Coordinates of C-alpha atoms in Angstrom, one line a residue:
M1 CA 3.4 8.9 -138.1
T2 CA 3.5 12.2 -140.0
A3 CA 0.7 14.3 -141.5
E4 CA 1.0 15.4 -145.1
T5 CA 0.5 19.1 -145.6
H6 CA 0.0 21.0 -148.8
P7 CA 1.5 24.6 -149.4
L8 CA -1.0 27.5 -149.7
P9 CA -1.5 28.7 -153.3
R10 CA 0.6 31.7 -154.0
R11 CA -1.2 35.0 -154.7
S12 CA -0.4 37.0 -157.7
S13 CA 1.8 40.1 -157.2
T14 CA -1.2 42.4 -158.2
D15 CA -3.5 41.0 -155.5
S16 CA -0.8 41.5 -152.8
V17 CA -0.3 45.2 -153.8
L18 CA -4.0 46.0 -153.8
T19 CA -4.7 44.2 -150.5
N20 CA -1.6 45.4 -148.7
P21 CA -2.9 47.8 -145.8
T22 CA 0.3 49.9 -145.9
V23 CA 0.1 50.5 -149.6
R24 CA -3.6 51.1 -149.5
S25 CA -3.2 53.7 -146.7
I26 CA -0.5 55.6 -148.6
V27 CA -2.6 55.7 -151.8
I28 CA -5.7 56.9 -150.0
Q29 CA -3.7 59.7 -148.2
L30 CA -2.0 60.8 -151.4
V31 CA -5.4 61.0 -153.1
L32 CA -6.8 63.0 -150.2
I33 CA -3.9 65.5 -150.3
V34 CA -4.2 66.0 -154.0
A35 CA -8.0 66.6 -153.6
I36 CA -7.5 69.1 -150.9
V37 CA -4.8 71.0 -152.8
A38 CA -7.0 71.0 -156.0
F39 CA -10.0 72.3 -154.0
A40 CA -7.9 75.1 -152.3
W41 CA -6.4 76.1 -155.7
W42 CA -9.9 76.3 -157.2
I43 CA -11.1 78.5 -154.3
I44 CA -8.1 80.8 -154.5
D45 CA -8.3 81.1 -158.3
N46 CA -12.0 81.7 -158.4
T47 CA -11.7 84.4 -155.7
A48 CA -8.9 86.1 -157.5
R49 CA -10.9 86.1 -160.8
N50 CA -14.0 87.6 -159.0
L51 CA -11.9 90.3 -157.3
A52 CA -10.3 91.2 -160.6
A53 CA -13.7 91.3 -162.3
A54 CA -15.0 93.7 -159.5
N55 CA -11.9 95.9 -159.8
I56 CA -11.0 95.2 -156.1
A57 CA -7.3 95.2 -155.3
S58 CA -5.9 92.3 -153.3
G59 CA -2.9 92.0 -151.0
F60 CA -1.9 93.7 -147.7
G61 CA -0.6 96.9 -149.2
F62 CA -3.6 98.8 -147.8
L63 CA -2.1 98.4 -144.3
G64 CA 0.2 101.3 -145.0
S65 CA -2.7 103.7 -146.1
R66 CA -4.0 106.5 -143.8
A67 CA -6.8 105.3 -141.5
G68 CA -8.6 108.6 -141.1
F69 CA -10.8 107.6 -138.1
D70 CA -10.4 108.0 -134.4
I71 CA -10.5 105.2 -131.8
A72 CA -12.0 105.8 -128.3
Q73 CA -9.4 103.7 -126.3
V74 CA -5.8 103.8 -127.5
P75 CA -3.3 101.9 -125.2
I76 CA -0.6 102.6 -127.8
E77 CA 0.1 105.8 -129.7
Y78 CA -2.4 106.4 -132.4
S79 CA -4.2 109.3 -134.3
S80 CA -6.4 109.6 -137.3
N81 CA -3.3 110.2 -139.4
S82 CA -1.9 106.7 -138.5
T83 CA -2.1 103.8 -140.9
Y84 CA -4.6 100.9 -141.1
G85 CA -1.9 98.6 -139.8
R86 CA -1.5 100.9 -136.7
A87 CA -5.3 100.9 -136.1
L88 CA -5.3 97.1 -136.2
L89 CA -2.5 97.0 -133.7
V90 CA -4.6 99.2 -131.4
G91 CA -7.4 96.7 -131.8
I92 CA -5.1 93.8 -130.9
A93 CA -3.8 95.6 -127.9
N94 CA -7.4 96.3 -126.7
T95 CA -8.3 92.6 -127.2
L96 CA -5.2 91.5 -125.2
L97 CA -6.0 94.0 -122.4
I98 CA -9.6 92.9 -122.0
A99 CA -8.7 89.2 -122.2
A100 CA -5.9 89.4 -119.6
S101 CA -8.0 91.5 -117.3
G102 CA -11.0 89.2 -117.7
I103 CA -9.0 86.0 -117.1
I104 CA -7.6 87.4 -113.8
V105 CA -11.0 88.6 -112.5
A106 CA -12.8 85.5 -113.7
T107 CA -10.3 83.2 -112.0
I108 CA -10.6 84.9 -108.7
I109 CA -14.4 84.9 -108.7
G110 CA -14.6 81.4 -110.1
F111 CA -12.3 79.9 -107.3
I112 CA -14.3 81.8 -104.6
V113 CA -17.7 80.6 -105.9
G114 CA -16.4 77.1 -106.6
I115 CA -15.3 76.7 -103.0
A116 CA -18.5 78.3 -101.8
R117 CA -20.5 75.7 -103.7
L118 CA -19.0 73.1 -101.2
S119 CA -19.5 75.3 -98.1
Q120 CA -21.2 73.7 -95.1
N121 CA -23.2 76.9 -94.7
F122 CA -26.6 76.5 -96.4
L123 CA -27.0 80.2 -97.3
V124 CA -23.5 80.5 -98.8
R125 CA -23.9 77.3 -100.8
M126 CA -27.3 78.3 -102.2
L127 CA -26.2 81.8 -103.2
A128 CA -23.3 80.2 -105.1
T129 CA -25.6 77.7 -106.7
V130 CA -28.0 80.4 -107.8
Y131 CA -25.1 82.4 -109.3
V132 CA -23.8 79.5 -111.2
E133 CA -27.1 78.3 -112.6
T134 CA -28.1 81.8 -113.6
F135 CA -25.1 82.9 -115.5
R136 CA -24.4 79.5 -117.1
N137 CA -27.8 79.6 -118.8
I138 CA -27.7 83.2 -120.1
P139 CA -26.0 84.1 -123.4
P140 CA -22.8 86.2 -122.9
L141 CA -24.1 88.9 -125.2
L142 CA -27.1 89.5 -123.0
V143 CA -24.9 89.9 -120.0
I144 CA -22.8 92.4 -121.8
L145 CA -25.9 94.4 -122.8
F146 CA -27.2 94.3 -119.3
W147 CA -24.1 95.8 -117.8
Y148 CA -23.8 98.5 -120.5
F149 CA -27.4 99.6 -121.1
G150 CA -28.9 98.4 -117.8
V151 CA -26.3 99.6 -115.3
L152 CA -23.7 102.0 -116.6
S153 CA -25.7 104.0 -119.1
V154 CA -28.3 104.9 -116.5
L155 CA -25.8 106.5 -114.1
S156 CA -25.7 110.2 -113.8
G157 CA -23.3 112.3 -115.8
P158 CA -20.1 114.0 -114.5
R159 CA -21.8 117.5 -114.6
G160 CA -22.4 118.7 -111.0
V161 CA -21.2 115.5 -109.4
D162 CA -20.5 115.7 -105.6
V163 CA -16.9 116.0 -104.6
N164 CA -15.4 112.6 -103.5
P165 CA -12.5 112.9 -100.9
L166 CA -11.1 109.6 -102.3
G167 CA -11.1 110.9 -105.8
I168 CA -13.2 107.9 -107.2
Y169 CA -16.1 108.8 -109.5
L170 CA -18.4 106.3 -111.2
T171 CA -20.6 108.1 -113.9
N172 CA -22.1 107.2 -117.2
R173 CA -18.7 108.1 -118.7
G174 CA -16.9 105.4 -116.8
L175 CA -14.8 105.0 -113.7
Q176 CA -12.4 107.8 -112.9
V177 CA -9.8 107.1 -110.3
P178 CA -6.5 108.7 -109.0
T179 CA -3.4 108.0 -111.1
I180 CA 0.3 108.0 -110.2
L181 CA 2.7 110.3 -112.0
F182 CA 6.2 108.9 -111.9
D183 CA 9.5 110.8 -112.0
P184 CA 12.6 109.4 -113.9
L185 CA 14.1 107.9 -110.7
A186 CA 11.0 105.7 -110.3
W187 CA 12.7 103.0 -112.4
A188 CA 14.8 102.2 -109.3
T189 CA 11.7 101.3 -107.4
V190 CA 10.4 99.1 -110.2
A191 CA 13.8 97.4 -110.5
A192 CA 13.7 96.8 -106.7
F193 CA 10.3 95.2 -107.0
V194 CA 11.5 92.8 -109.7
V195 CA 14.5 91.9 -107.7
G196 CA 12.3 91.3 -104.7
I197 CA 10.1 88.9 -106.7
V198 CA 13.1 87.0 -108.0
G199 CA 14.6 86.9 -104.5
A200 CA 11.4 85.5 -103.1
I201 CA 11.3 82.8 -105.7
V202 CA 14.9 81.8 -105.1
L203 CA 14.3 81.7 -101.3
A204 CA 11.2 79.5 -101.8
R205 CA 13.1 77.0 -103.9
R206 CA 16.0 76.9 -101.5
N207 CA 13.6 76.3 -98.6
K208 CA 11.9 73.5 -100.5
V209 CA 15.2 71.8 -101.2
R210 CA 16.1 72.1 -97.5
Q211 CA 12.7 70.7 -96.5
L212 CA 13.2 67.7 -98.8
A213 CA 16.6 67.0 -97.3
T214 CA 16.0 67.7 -93.6
G215 CA 12.2 67.7 -93.2
V216 CA 12.4 71.2 -91.6
R217 CA 10.2 73.8 -93.1
R218 CA 11.1 77.4 -92.4
P219 CA 8.5 80.2 -92.5
L220 CA 8.5 82.1 -95.8
L221 CA 5.7 84.7 -95.3
W222 CA 7.7 87.5 -93.6
P223 CA 10.9 87.1 -95.6
S224 CA 8.9 87.2 -98.8
L225 CA 6.9 90.2 -97.8
G226 CA 10.2 91.9 -96.9
L227 CA 11.6 91.3 -100.3
I228 CA 8.5 92.0 -102.4
I229 CA 7.1 95.0 -100.4
G230 CA 9.8 96.1 -97.9
L231 CA 12.7 96.4 -100.4
P232 CA 10.7 98.6 -103.0
V233 CA 9.4 100.8 -100.2
A234 CA 12.9 101.4 -98.9
V235 CA 14.2 102.2 -102.4
F236 CA 11.2 104.4 -103.0
L237 CA 12.0 106.5 -99.8
L238 CA 15.7 106.6 -100.4
T239 CA 15.2 108.0 -104.0
G240 CA 13.2 110.9 -102.6
I241 CA 9.6 109.6 -103.3
P242 CA 9.8 109.9 -107.1
A243 CA 6.0 109.7 -107.7
A244 CA 2.9 111.7 -106.8
F245 CA -0.9 111.1 -107.0
E246 CA -3.1 113.0 -109.4
F247 CA -6.7 113.1 -108.2
P248 CA -9.6 113.8 -110.6
E249 CA -11.2 117.2 -110.0
A250 CA -14.9 117.8 -110.4
T251 CA -15.4 120.9 -112.5
R252 CA -18.6 122.5 -113.5
F253 CA -19.2 120.3 -116.6
N254 CA -16.7 117.5 -116.4
L255 CA -14.1 115.5 -114.5
V256 CA -10.5 116.5 -115.1
G257 CA -7.3 114.5 -114.4
G258 CA -6.8 111.0 -113.0
F259 CA -7.2 107.8 -114.9
Q260 CA -10.5 107.0 -116.7
M261 CA -11.8 103.5 -117.5
R262 CA -14.4 103.9 -120.2
P263 CA -17.9 102.4 -119.7
E264 CA -17.5 100.0 -122.7
F265 CA -14.4 98.5 -121.1
I266 CA -16.0 98.2 -117.6
A267 CA -19.2 96.6 -119.0
L268 CA -17.3 94.1 -121.2
L269 CA -14.9 93.2 -118.3
L270 CA -17.7 92.7 -115.8
A271 CA -19.8 90.6 -118.2
L272 CA -17.0 88.4 -119.5
A273 CA -15.6 87.8 -116.0
I274 CA -18.9 87.1 -114.3
Y275 CA -20.1 84.9 -117.1
T276 CA -16.9 82.8 -117.4
A277 CA -16.5 82.6 -113.6
A278 CA -19.7 80.6 -113.4
F279 CA -18.1 77.9 -115.6
I280 CA -14.8 78.1 -113.7
A281 CA -16.7 77.6 -110.4
E282 CA -18.1 74.3 -111.6
I283 CA -14.6 73.2 -112.8
V284 CA -13.2 74.1 -109.3
R285 CA -16.0 72.3 -107.6
A286 CA -15.5 69.2 -109.7
G287 CA -11.7 69.3 -109.1
I288 CA -12.1 69.5 -105.3
L289 CA -14.6 66.6 -105.3
S290 CA -12.2 64.5 -107.3
V291 CA -9.8 64.4 -104.4
S292 CA -10.3 61.4 -102.2
G293 CA -12.1 62.0 -99.0
G294 CA -9.4 60.0 -97.2
Q295 CA -6.9 62.9 -97.9
T296 CA -9.1 65.3 -96.1
E297 CA -9.6 63.0 -93.2
A298 CA -5.9 62.2 -92.9
A299 CA -5.1 65.9 -92.9
S300 CA -7.7 66.6 -90.3
A301 CA -6.3 63.8 -88.2
L302 CA -3.0 65.5 -88.2
G303 CA -4.5 68.6 -86.6
L304 CA -4.7 70.9 -89.7
K305 CA -7.5 73.4 -89.7
R306 CA -10.1 73.4 -92.5
G307 CA -8.4 76.3 -94.3
H308 CA -5.0 74.6 -94.2
V309 CA -6.5 71.3 -95.4
L310 CA -8.0 73.1 -98.4
R311 CA -4.9 75.2 -99.2
L312 CA -2.1 72.6 -98.5
V313 CA -3.8 69.3 -99.3
V314 CA -6.9 69.5 -101.4
V315 CA -6.4 72.4 -103.9
P316 CA -2.8 71.3 -105.0
Q317 CA -4.2 67.8 -105.9
A318 CA -7.3 69.3 -107.5
F319 CA -5.1 71.3 -109.8
R320 CA -4.4 68.2 -111.9
V321 CA -8.1 68.1 -112.8
I322 CA -8.8 71.8 -112.9
I323 CA -6.1 73.1 -115.2
P324 CA -7.1 71.3 -118.6
P325 CA -10.7 72.5 -118.6
L326 CA -9.6 75.9 -117.2
T327 CA -7.6 76.4 -120.4
S328 CA -10.8 76.0 -122.5
Q329 CA -12.5 78.7 -120.4
Y330 CA -9.6 81.1 -120.9
L331 CA -9.8 80.5 -124.6
N332 CA -13.6 81.0 -124.6
L333 CA -13.2 84.3 -122.7
T334 CA -10.7 85.6 -125.2
K335 CA -12.9 84.7 -128.2
N336 CA -16.0 86.1 -126.5
S337 CA -14.2 89.5 -126.3
S338 CA -15.2 90.0 -129.9
L339 CA -18.8 90.5 -128.6
G340 CA -17.5 94.0 -127.4
L341 CA -18.4 95.1 -131.0
A342 CA -22.1 95.3 -129.8
I343 CA -21.3 98.1 -127.3
G344 CA -18.6 99.9 -129.3
Y345 CA -15.6 98.6 -127.4
P346 CA -12.7 99.1 -129.9
E347 CA -11.3 95.5 -129.9
L348 CA -9.8 93.7 -132.9
V349 CA -13.1 92.9 -134.6
A350 CA -14.6 96.3 -134.1
V351 CA -11.5 98.1 -135.5
G352 CA -11.2 95.6 -138.3
S353 CA -14.8 96.1 -139.3
T354 CA -14.1 99.8 -139.7
V355 CA -11.0 99.1 -141.7
L356 CA -12.9 96.6 -143.8
N357 CA -15.7 99.0 -144.6
Q358 CA -13.3 101.8 -145.6
S359 CA -10.8 99.8 -147.6
G360 CA -13.0 97.0 -149.0
Q361 CA -10.2 94.5 -148.2
S362 CA -12.6 92.0 -146.7
I363 CA -10.6 88.8 -147.3
E364 CA -7.4 90.3 -145.9
V365 CA -9.0 91.6 -142.8
V366 CA -10.7 88.3 -142.1
V367 CA -7.4 86.5 -142.6
I368 CA -5.8 88.9 -140.0
W369 CA -8.7 88.2 -137.5
M370 CA -8.2 84.4 -137.9
A371 CA -4.4 84.7 -137.6
V372 CA -4.5 86.8 -134.5
Y373 CA -7.1 84.7 -132.6
L374 CA -5.2 81.5 -133.6
S375 CA -2.0 83.0 -132.3
I376 CA -3.6 84.0 -129.0
S377 CA -5.2 80.6 -128.5
L378 CA -2.0 78.7 -129.3
T379 CA 0.0 80.9 -126.9
V380 CA -2.6 80.5 -124.1
S381 CA -2.7 76.7 -124.7
L382 CA 1.1 76.4 -124.7
F383 CA 1.4 78.4 -121.4
M384 CA -1.3 76.4 -119.7
N385 CA 0.2 73.1 -120.8
W386 CA 3.6 74.2 -119.4
F387 CA 1.8 75.2 -116.1
N388 CA 0.0 71.9 -116.0
S389 CA 3.3 70.0 -116.4
K390 CA 4.8 72.0 -113.5
M391 CA 1.8 71.3 -111.3
A392 CA 1.7 67.5 -112.0
L393 CA 2.6 65.2 -109.1
V394 CA 6.1 63.7 -109.5
E395 CA 6.1 60.0 -108.6
R396 CA 9.2 58.5 -107.1

């Protein structure tokens, strides 16, 4: 016995095109792209018409004009006769300097406080908790103003300061420390230091390969110290000590010589590092807690001390959880460096504001700000993603 079936009625070709999900998706995306392009064109055309009506020149030709203003901190060569483009490069260099310094200091403080949050000592754990809960709930601008106006600005001036045998002076003009003056032959010591680092890395990799093949782990501490420290010291002595210290001297009215860190840089560095470290500490604490307790118990059962358990077992596994949110904090610190404008630190936004006020090229300066911060953020993200892939556990 067979059942009689009837074919489904055929739809018209028009209905099939309108109800086809693929065709509908393509049409919607094309309409959206056309709308975005039309909106962007309207914005650009309207802006160009308004600039022309106000007799304001457009374009980036102003970057070659003379700046005519001084900058307090110049990590690269610059004078008031330099161009606006050179002035913006100084601002970019200052931004990179404060961001790199802040990331290093914040990472060190954050890891120490994060581990202290899990300490078995009540006092240490509570001090770390108070630090984290305090700075996580204070705006970063307030922390910057505290360090600049509440700490560094109330210090005494360099006039009549007592002589310090170590040559380190902290006044309201910043931190003045001894500096090193290098002779031309000093390049040999620097080259030996680089060679020592490369040699230590090669030695560590060979040792790791040997350990995977034979199970024998050889000590690396003393060979690495010999390559990184011993080799440069030997080259330094053999080349006749091509460097000398220059100590600051306290004169009647000022400090002369040495290396000076301006109070704006110190205040911004301390504020950004301490503020960001509070967030990094919580990330480190969460990463350590994410590691199974069985790992710690197994390592302790093998006879490892608490420090070895933390360094060899817990922290390497916690890195998988720590690195992604750590990248966000590095980006936040870099972008918060623009708050240095409040205390006169000459970073990109501060220098760009002066250029904007003098030249009137507001759109171009804002575009440069956006392009620089976008480039820095993408570079940091790419590096941290690469580092995260290197730290990932490889399954066999």
